[in-house]
Amino acid sequence: MSMPPPPPPPQPSGGEIPPPPPPGPTPSAGVQYKFETVRVVRGMENRTITKRQKEGWEFVSQTQGKLRTEMTFRRVKRNIPVRLLAIVGAVVVLLVGTAIGVAVAVGGDDASEPVAASTTTVETHTGEPTEEPTEEPTDEPSEPEVSATEGPTETETPEPEYVYEGPKYEVVAVDNNQTPADLTAYWVLTDEVDYANDKYKDKIELLIEDVARTNLATDLIVQVVSLKDVALAEAASTYRDFAREKGDEYVVNEIPQLEVKHWIASYTGGFNYNTGKASTADAAYELVWRPYDTYEAVNWKPEIE
């Protein structure tokens, strides 16, 4: 006799299906993550999460402040592909096998007479001179001897020479002794970017890194704009002459509107805005995207080595 099927599970009242639990990061054994903290204006959280998820980031947590929200994301670090490791291992095994094969081919006859070889070795350590047959000098260079104990030789691979691959840019103004940390600020002019996706950020990061490399420093300020008037109106070394030339009406009323589109990024390194002091902590290196529009701040530091 077959057993009757179990009764169906009870359904919630009203015919509604309960929503699934909210997604959250689940730890995976052996997986390493890269974390990044982003500060955005309140109200922009959902938009930021959507954009980050398209880039492969996973939302972890957020802390709301009075004006801005601090959000933490993570994504899996890239590892060397297993296939590449297998190829490298096969090449090493092939080199070792080739070296051993050549050594056996060259010294195979001596290996068949171990007693004679042992006797000769003892005689050479007596300290008395022995007569050896002389060889006629030749003009041909001698080939290096191959020993059975030798393995594949390791050669040092020179580091690739640095080549800048970012967008074209021009430094239009330089301000010294900025902030209490006495940083040098560089106002950089480049072409307009497409804000429809975040691909422009990679190019701007390359630009900022190149300015840092040129000055051999990460403790500096780099302001990236796509309109020269924005730089000249904001730079401490040029704004007075610019205001006299263009007039206060243009500087006060029109420049702020132009900054919404043309002020692309603002990097500050070596100064903590929260404490107002110079610092080498991670929080003292900040990159702000579109500071007069969406204002998205991340902790970031250019690589100059």
Coordinates of N, CA and C in Angstrom, one line a residue, residues 65-253:
G65 N 25.5 59.9 7.9 CA 25.8 61.1 8.7 C 24.7 62.1 8.4
K66 N 25.0 63.3 8.9 CA 24.0 64.4 8.7 C 23.9 64.8 7.2
L67 N 25.0 64.9 6.5 CA 24.9 65.3 5.1 C 25.3 64.2 4.1
R68 N 26.2 63.3 4.6 CA 26.7 62.3 3.6 C 26.6 60.9 4.3
T69 N 26.6 59.9 3.4 CA 26.5 58.5 3.8 C 27.8 57.8 3.4
E70 N 28.4 57.1 4.4 CA 29.6 56.3 4.1 C 29.2 54.9 3.8
M71 N 29.6 54.4 2.6 CA 29.2 53.1 2.1 C 30.4 52.2 1.9
T72 N 30.3 51.0 2.3 CA 31.4 50.1 2.1 C 31.1 49.0 1.1
F73 N 32.0 48.8 0.1 CA 31.7 47.7 -0.9 C 32.9 46.8 -1.0
R74 N 32.8 45.7 -1.6 CA 33.9 44.7 -1.7 C 33.7 44.0 -3.0
R75 N 34.8 43.4 -3.5 CA 34.8 42.5 -4.7 C 36.0 41.6 -4.6
V76 N 35.9 40.4 -5.2 CA 36.9 39.4 -5.2 C 38.1 39.9 -5.9
K77 N 39.3 39.6 -5.2 CA 40.6 40.0 -5.8 C 40.8 39.0 -6.9
R78 N 41.5 39.6 -7.9 CA 41.8 38.7 -9.1 C 43.0 37.9 -8.8
N79 N 42.9 36.6 -9.0 CA 44.0 35.6 -8.8 C 44.6 35.2 -10.2
I80 N 45.8 34.6 -10.1 CA 46.5 34.1 -11.3 C 45.7 32.9 -11.8
P81 N 45.3 32.9 -13.1 CA 44.5 31.7 -13.6 C 45.2 30.4 -13.4
V82 N 44.5 29.4 -13.1 CA 45.1 28.1 -12.9 C 45.7 27.6 -14.2
R83 N 45.2 27.9 -15.3 CA 45.7 27.4 -16.6 C 47.1 28.0 -16.8
L84 N 47.3 29.3 -16.4 CA 48.6 30.0 -16.5 C 49.6 29.3 -15.6
L85 N 49.2 29.0 -14.4 CA 50.1 28.3 -13.5 C 50.5 26.9 -14.1
A86 N 49.6 26.2 -14.7 CA 49.9 24.9 -15.2 C 50.9 25.0 -16.4
I87 N 50.8 26.1 -17.2 CA 51.7 26.3 -18.3 C 53.1 26.6 -17.8
V88 N 53.2 27.5 -16.8 CA 54.5 27.8 -16.2 C 55.1 26.6 -15.6
G89 N 54.4 25.7 -14.9 CA 54.9 24.5 -14.4 C 55.4 23.6 -15.4
A90 N 54.7 23.4 -16.5 CA 55.1 22.5 -17.6 C 56.4 23.0 -18.2
V91 N 56.5 24.3 -18.4 CA 57.8 24.9 -19.0 C 59.0 24.6 -18.1
V92 N 58.8 24.7 -16.7 CA 59.9 24.5 -15.8 C 60.3 23.0 -15.9
V93 N 59.3 22.1 -15.9 CA 59.6 20.7 -16.0 C 60.3 20.3 -17.3
L94 N 59.9 21.0 -18.4 CA 60.6 20.7 -19.7 C 62.0 21.2 -19.6
L95 N 62.3 22.3 -19.0 CA 63.7 22.8 -19.0 C 64.6 21.9 -18.1
V96 N 64.0 21.5 -17.0 CA 64.8 20.6 -16.1 C 65.1 19.3 -16.8
G97 N 64.1 18.7 -17.5 CA 64.3 17.4 -18.2 C 65.4 17.6 -19.3
T98 N 65.3 18.7 -20.1 CA 66.3 19.0 -21.1 C 67.7 19.1 -20.6
A99 N 67.9 19.8 -19.5 CA 69.2 20.0 -18.9 C 69.8 18.6 -18.5
I100 N 69.0 17.8 -17.8 CA 69.4 16.5 -17.4 C 69.8 15.6 -18.5
G101 N 69.0 15.6 -19.6 CA 69.2 14.8 -20.8 C 70.5 15.2 -21.4
V102 N 70.8 16.5 -21.5 CA 72.1 16.9 -22.2 C 73.3 16.4 -21.3
A103 N 73.1 16.5 -20.0 CA 74.2 16.2 -19.1 C 74.5 14.7 -19.2
V104 N 73.5 13.8 -19.3 CA 73.7 12.4 -19.4 C 74.3 12.1 -20.7
A105 N 73.9 12.8 -21.8 CA 74.5 12.5 -23.1 C 76.0 12.8 -23.1
V106 N 76.4 13.9 -22.4 CA 77.8 14.3 -22.5 C 78.7 13.4 -21.6
G107 N 78.2 13.1 -20.4 CA 79.0 12.4 -19.4 C 78.6 10.9 -19.2
G108 N 77.9 10.3 -20.2 CA 77.4 9.0 -20.1 C 78.5 7.9 -20.0
D109 N 79.7 8.1 -20.7 CA 80.7 7.1 -20.7 C 81.4 7.0 -19.4
D110 N 81.6 8.2 -18.7 CA 82.2 8.2 -17.4 C 81.3 7.5 -16.4
A111 N 80.0 7.6 -16.5 CA 79.1 7.1 -15.6 C 79.2 5.5 -15.5
S112 N 79.6 4.9 -16.7 CA 79.7 3.5 -16.7 C 80.9 2.9 -16.0
E113 N 81.9 3.7 -15.6 CA 83.1 3.3 -14.9 C 83.2 4.0 -13.6
P114 N 82.4 3.7 -12.6 CA 82.5 4.5 -11.4 C 83.8 4.3 -10.6
V115 N 84.4 3.1 -10.7 CA 85.6 2.8 -9.9 C 86.8 3.7 -10.5
A116 N 86.9 3.7 -11.8 CA 88.0 4.5 -12.3 C 87.8 6.0 -12.0
A117 N 86.6 6.4 -12.1 CA 86.4 7.8 -11.8 C 86.7 8.1 -10.4
S118 N 86.4 7.2 -9.4 CA 86.7 7.4 -8.0 C 88.2 7.5 -7.8
T119 N 88.9 6.6 -8.4 CA 90.4 6.6 -8.2 C 91.0 7.9 -8.7
T120 N 90.6 8.4 -9.9 CA 91.1 9.6 -10.4 C 90.9 10.7 -9.5
T121 N 89.7 10.8 -8.9 CA 89.4 11.9 -7.9 C 90.3 11.9 -6.7
V122 N 90.6 10.7 -6.2 CA 91.5 10.6 -5.0 C 92.9 11.1 -5.4
E123 N 93.4 10.8 -6.5 CA 94.7 11.2 -6.9 C 94.9 12.7 -7.1
T124 N 93.9 13.3 -7.5 CA 94.0 14.8 -7.8 C 94.1 15.5 -6.5
H125 N 93.8 15.0 -5.3 CA 93.9 15.7 -4.1 C 95.2 15.4 -3.3
T126 N 96.2 14.8 -3.9 CA 97.4 14.5 -3.2 C 98.3 15.7 -3.0
G127 N 98.1 16.8 -3.8 CA 98.9 18.0 -3.7 C 100.1 17.9 -4.5
E128 N 100.5 16.8 -5.2 CA 101.6 16.7 -6.1 C 101.2 17.0 -7.5
P129 N 102.2 17.6 -8.2 CA 101.8 17.9 -9.6 C 101.7 16.7 -10.5
T130 N 100.7 16.7 -11.3 CA 100.5 15.6 -12.2 C 100.6 16.1 -13.7
E131 N 101.1 15.2 -14.5 CA 101.2 15.6 -15.9 C 99.9 15.3 -16.6
E132 N 99.5 16.3 -17.3 CA 98.2 16.1 -18.1 C 98.5 16.5 -19.6
P133 N 97.9 15.8 -20.5 CA 98.1 16.1 -21.9 C 97.7 17.5 -22.2
T134 N 98.5 18.2 -23.0 CA 98.3 19.5 -23.4 C 97.5 19.6 -24.6
E135 N 96.7 20.6 -24.8 CA 95.8 20.8 -25.9 C 96.3 21.9 -26.8
E136 N 96.2 21.7 -28.1 CA 96.6 22.8 -29.0 C 95.7 23.9 -28.9
P137 N 96.2 25.2 -28.8 CA 95.3 26.3 -28.8 C 94.5 26.5 -30.0
T138 N 93.3 26.8 -29.9 CA 92.4 27.0 -31.1 C 91.8 28.4 -31.0
D139 N 91.4 28.9 -32.2 CA 90.7 30.2 -32.2 C 89.3 30.1 -31.9
E140 N 88.7 28.9 -31.9 CA 87.3 28.8 -31.7 C 87.0 28.9 -30.2
P141 N 85.9 29.6 -29.8 CA 85.6 29.7 -28.4 C 85.1 28.4 -27.8
S142 N 85.5 28.0 -26.6 CA 85.1 26.7 -26.1 C 83.7 26.8 -25.5
E143 N 83.0 25.7 -25.7 CA 81.6 25.7 -25.2 C 81.6 25.4 -23.7
P144 N 80.6 26.0 -23.0 CA 80.6 25.8 -21.5 C 80.2 24.3 -21.2
E145 N 80.9 23.8 -20.1 CA 80.6 22.5 -19.7 C 79.3 22.4 -19.1
V146 N 78.6 21.2 -19.3 CA 77.3 21.0 -18.7 C 77.4 20.0 -17.6
S147 N 76.9 20.3 -16.4 CA 77.0 19.4 -15.3 C 75.6 18.8 -15.0
A148 N 75.7 17.6 -14.6 CA 74.4 16.9 -14.3 C 73.6 17.5 -13.1
T149 N 74.4 18.3 -12.3 CA 73.7 18.9 -11.1 C 73.1 20.2 -11.4
E150 N 73.4 20.7 -12.6 CA 72.9 22.0 -13.0 C 71.4 21.9 -13.4
G151 N 70.6 22.9 -13.0 CA 69.2 23.0 -13.4 C 69.0 24.2 -14.3
P152 N 67.8 24.5 -14.6 CA 67.6 25.7 -15.5 C 68.0 27.0 -14.8
T153 N 68.7 27.8 -15.5 CA 69.2 29.1 -14.9 C 68.1 30.1 -14.9
E154 N 68.0 30.9 -13.8 CA 67.0 31.9 -13.7 C 67.6 33.2 -14.2
T155 N 66.9 33.9 -15.1 CA 67.3 35.2 -15.6 C 66.4 36.2 -15.1
E156 N 66.9 37.4 -14.7 CA 66.2 38.5 -14.2 C 65.4 39.2 -15.3
T157 N 64.2 39.3 -15.2 CA 63.3 40.0 -16.1 C 63.3 41.5 -15.8
P158 N 63.7 42.4 -16.6 CA 63.7 43.8 -16.3 C 62.2 44.3 -16.2
E159 N 62.0 45.2 -15.3 CA 60.7 45.8 -15.1 C 60.3 46.6 -16.3
P160 N 59.1 46.5 -16.8 CA 58.7 47.2 -18.0 C 58.8 48.7 -17.7
E161 N 59.2 49.4 -18.7 CA 59.3 50.9 -18.6 C 57.9 51.5 -18.6
Y162 N 57.8 52.5 -17.7 CA 56.5 53.2 -17.5 C 56.1 54.0 -18.8
V163 N 54.9 53.7 -19.2 CA 54.4 54.4 -20.4 C 53.0 55.0 -20.0
Y164 N 52.8 56.3 -20.1 CA 51.5 56.9 -19.7 C 50.5 56.5 -20.8
E165 N 49.3 56.0 -20.4 CA 48.3 55.6 -21.3 C 46.9 56.3 -21.0
G166 N 47.0 57.4 -20.3 CA 45.8 58.2 -20.0 C 45.5 59.2 -21.0
P167 N 44.5 60.1 -20.7 CA 44.1 61.1 -21.7 C 45.2 62.3 -21.7
K168 N 45.1 63.1 -22.8 CA 46.0 64.2 -22.8 C 45.6 65.3 -21.8
Y169 N 46.6 66.0 -21.2 CA 46.2 67.0 -20.2 C 47.3 68.1 -20.2
E170 N 46.9 69.2 -19.6 CA 47.8 70.3 -19.4 C 47.7 70.9 -18.0
V171 N 48.8 71.2 -17.4 CA 48.7 71.8 -16.1 C 48.7 73.3 -16.3
V172 N 47.5 74.0 -16.0 CA 47.3 75.4 -16.3 C 47.6 76.3 -15.1
A173 N 47.7 75.8 -13.9 CA 47.9 76.6 -12.7 C 48.5 75.7 -11.6
V174 N 49.4 76.3 -10.8 CA 50.0 75.6 -9.7 C 50.0 76.6 -8.5
D175 N 49.4 76.0 -7.4 CA 49.3 76.8 -6.1 C 50.2 76.1 -5.0
N176 N 51.1 76.8 -4.4 CA 51.9 76.3 -3.4 C 51.3 76.5 -2.0
N177 N 51.7 75.7 -1.0 CA 51.4 75.8 0.4 C 49.9 75.9 0.6
Q178 N 49.2 74.9 0.1 CA 47.7 74.8 0.2 C 47.4 73.9 1.4
T179 N 46.4 74.2 2.1 CA 45.9 73.5 3.4 C 47.0 73.6 4.4
P180 N 46.6 73.3 5.7 CA 47.6 73.3 6.8 C 48.8 72.3 6.5
A181 N 48.6 71.4 5.6 CA 49.7 70.4 5.3 C 50.7 71.0 4.3
D182 N 50.5 72.3 3.8 CA 51.4 72.9 2.9 C 51.6 72.1 1.6
L183 N 50.5 71.6 1.0 CA 50.5 70.8 -0.2 C 50.6 71.7 -1.4
T184 N 51.1 71.2 -2.5 CA 51.1 71.9 -3.8 C 49.9 71.4 -4.6
A185 N 49.1 72.3 -5.1 CA 47.9 72.0 -5.9 C 48.2 72.2 -7.3
Y186 N 47.8 71.2 -8.1 CA 48.0 71.3 -9.6 C 46.6 71.3 -10.3
W187 N 46.3 72.4 -11.0 CA 45.1 72.5 -11.8 C 45.3 72.0 -13.2
V188 N 44.6 70.9 -13.5 CA 44.9 70.1 -14.7 C 43.7 70.2 -15.7
L189 N 43.9 70.6 -16.9 CA 42.9 70.7 -18.0 C 43.0 69.5 -18.9
T190 N 41.8 68.8 -19.1 CA 41.8 67.7 -20.0 C 40.5 67.8 -20.8
D191 N 40.3 66.8 -21.7 CA 39.1 66.9 -22.5 C 37.8 66.5 -21.7
E192 N 36.6 66.9 -22.2 CA 35.4 66.5 -21.6 C 35.2 65.0 -21.5
V193 N 34.5 64.5 -20.5 CA 34.3 63.0 -20.4 C 32.9 62.7 -20.5
D194 N 32.6 61.4 -20.7 CA 31.2 61.0 -20.8 C 30.8 60.4 -19.4
Y195 N 29.9 61.1 -18.8 CA 29.4 60.7 -17.4 C 28.4 59.6 -17.5
A196 N 28.0 59.1 -18.7 CA 27.0 58.1 -18.8 C 27.4 56.7 -18.2
N197 N 28.7 56.5 -18.1 CA 29.2 55.3 -17.5 C 30.5 55.7 -16.7
D198 N 31.0 54.8 -15.9 CA 32.1 55.1 -15.1 C 33.5 54.7 -15.7
K199 N 33.5 54.5 -17.0 CA 34.8 54.1 -17.6 C 35.8 55.3 -17.6
Y200 N 35.2 56.5 -17.5 CA 36.1 57.7 -17.5 C 36.9 57.8 -16.3
K201 N 36.5 57.1 -15.2 CA 37.2 57.2 -13.9 C 38.6 56.5 -14.0
D202 N 38.6 55.4 -14.8 CA 39.9 54.8 -15.0 C 40.9 55.7 -15.6
K203 N 40.5 56.4 -16.6 CA 41.4 57.3 -17.4 C 41.8 58.5 -16.5
I204 N 40.9 59.0 -15.7 CA 41.3 60.2 -14.8 C 42.2 59.7 -13.7
E205 N 42.1 58.5 -13.2 CA 43.0 58.0 -12.2 C 44.4 57.8 -12.8
L206 N 44.5 57.4 -14.1 CA 45.8 57.4 -14.8 C 46.4 58.8 -14.9
L207 N 45.6 59.8 -15.2 CA 46.0 61.1 -15.3 C 46.6 61.6 -13.9
I208 N 45.9 61.4 -12.8 CA 46.3 61.8 -11.5 C 47.6 61.1 -11.1
E209 N 47.7 59.8 -11.4 CA 48.9 59.1 -11.1 C 50.1 59.6 -11.9
D210 N 49.9 60.1 -13.1 CA 51.0 60.6 -13.9 C 51.5 61.9 -13.3
V211 N 50.6 62.8 -12.9 CA 51.0 64.0 -12.2 C 51.7 63.7 -11.0
A212 N 51.3 62.7 -10.2 CA 52.0 62.3 -9.0 C 53.4 61.7 -9.3
R213 N 53.5 60.9 -10.4 CA 54.8 60.4 -10.8 C 55.7 61.5 -11.2
T214 N 55.2 62.5 -11.9 CA 56.1 63.6 -12.4 C 56.7 64.3 -11.2
N215 N 55.9 64.5 -10.2 CA 56.4 65.2 -9.0 C 56.9 64.3 -7.9
L216 N 56.9 63.0 -8.1 CA 57.5 62.0 -7.2 C 56.8 62.2 -5.8
A217 N 55.5 62.3 -5.8 CA 54.8 62.5 -4.5 C 53.4 62.1 -4.6
T218 N 52.8 61.5 -3.6 CA 51.4 61.3 -3.4 C 50.7 62.3 -2.5
D219 N 51.5 63.0 -1.8 CA 51.0 64.1 -0.9 C 50.9 65.4 -1.7
L220 N 49.8 65.6 -2.4 CA 49.6 66.7 -3.2 C 48.1 66.8 -3.5
I221 N 47.8 67.9 -4.2 CA 46.4 68.1 -4.6 C 46.3 68.2 -6.2
V222 N 45.4 67.5 -6.8 CA 45.2 67.5 -8.2 C 43.8 67.8 -8.5
Q223 N 43.5 68.9 -9.2 CA 42.1 69.3 -9.6 C 42.0 69.1 -11.1
V224 N 41.1 68.2 -11.5 CA 40.9 67.9 -12.9 C 39.7 68.6 -13.4
V225 N 39.8 69.4 -14.5 CA 38.7 70.1 -15.0 C 38.7 70.0 -16.5
S226 N 37.6 70.2 -17.2 CA 37.5 70.1 -18.7 C 37.2 71.5 -19.3
L227 N 37.3 72.6 -18.4 CA 37.1 73.9 -18.9 C 38.2 74.8 -18.2
K228 N 39.0 75.5 -19.0 CA 40.1 76.3 -18.4 C 39.6 77.4 -17.5
D229 N 38.4 78.0 -17.8 CA 37.9 79.1 -17.0 C 37.7 78.6 -15.5
V230 N 37.3 77.3 -15.4 CA 37.0 76.8 -14.0 C 38.3 76.8 -13.2
A231 N 39.4 76.4 -13.8 CA 40.7 76.3 -13.1 C 41.2 77.7 -12.8
L232 N 41.1 78.6 -13.8 CA 41.6 80.0 -13.6 C 40.8 80.8 -12.5
A233 N 39.5 80.4 -12.5 CA 38.6 81.1 -11.5 C 38.8 80.6 -10.1
E234 N 39.3 79.4 -9.9 CA 39.4 78.7 -8.6 C 40.8 78.7 -8.1
A235 N 41.8 78.7 -9.0 CA 43.2 78.6 -8.5 C 43.6 79.9 -7.7
A236 N 44.2 79.7 -6.6 CA 44.6 80.8 -5.8 C 45.6 81.8 -6.5
S237 N 46.4 81.2 -7.4 CA 47.4 82.1 -8.0 C 46.8 82.8 -9.3
T238 N 45.6 82.5 -9.7 CA 45.1 83.2 -10.9 C 43.7 83.8 -10.8
Y239 N 43.0 83.6 -9.7 CA 41.6 84.0 -9.7 C 41.5 85.5 -9.6
R240 N 42.4 86.3 -9.1 CA 42.3 87.7 -9.0 C 42.4 88.3 -10.4
D241 N 43.5 87.9 -11.1 CA 43.6 88.4 -12.5 C 42.4 88.0 -13.4
F242 N 42.0 86.8 -13.2 CA 40.9 86.3 -14.0 C 39.6 87.1 -13.7
A243 N 39.4 87.4 -12.4 CA 38.2 88.2 -12.1 C 38.2 89.6 -12.7
R244 N 39.4 90.2 -12.7 CA 39.5 91.5 -13.3 C 39.3 91.5 -14.8
E245 N 39.7 90.4 -15.4 CA 39.5 90.3 -16.9 C 38.1 89.9 -17.2
K246 N 37.5 89.0 -16.5 CA 36.1 88.5 -16.9 C 35.0 89.2 -16.2
G247 N 35.3 89.9 -15.0 CA 34.3 90.5 -14.3 C 33.7 89.7 -13.2
D248 N 33.2 90.3 -12.2 CA 32.7 89.6 -11.0 C 31.4 88.9 -11.4
E249 N 30.6 89.4 -12.3 CA 29.3 88.8 -12.6 C 29.6 87.4 -13.2
Y250 N 30.6 87.3 -14.0 CA 30.9 86.0 -14.7 C 31.4 85.0 -13.6
V251 N 32.3 85.5 -12.8 CA 33.0 84.6 -11.8 C 32.0 84.2 -10.7
V252 N 31.2 85.1 -10.2 CA 30.3 84.7 -9.1 C 29.1 84.0 -9.6
N253 N 28.5 84.3 -10.7 CA 27.2 83.7 -11.1 C 27.3 82.6 -12.1

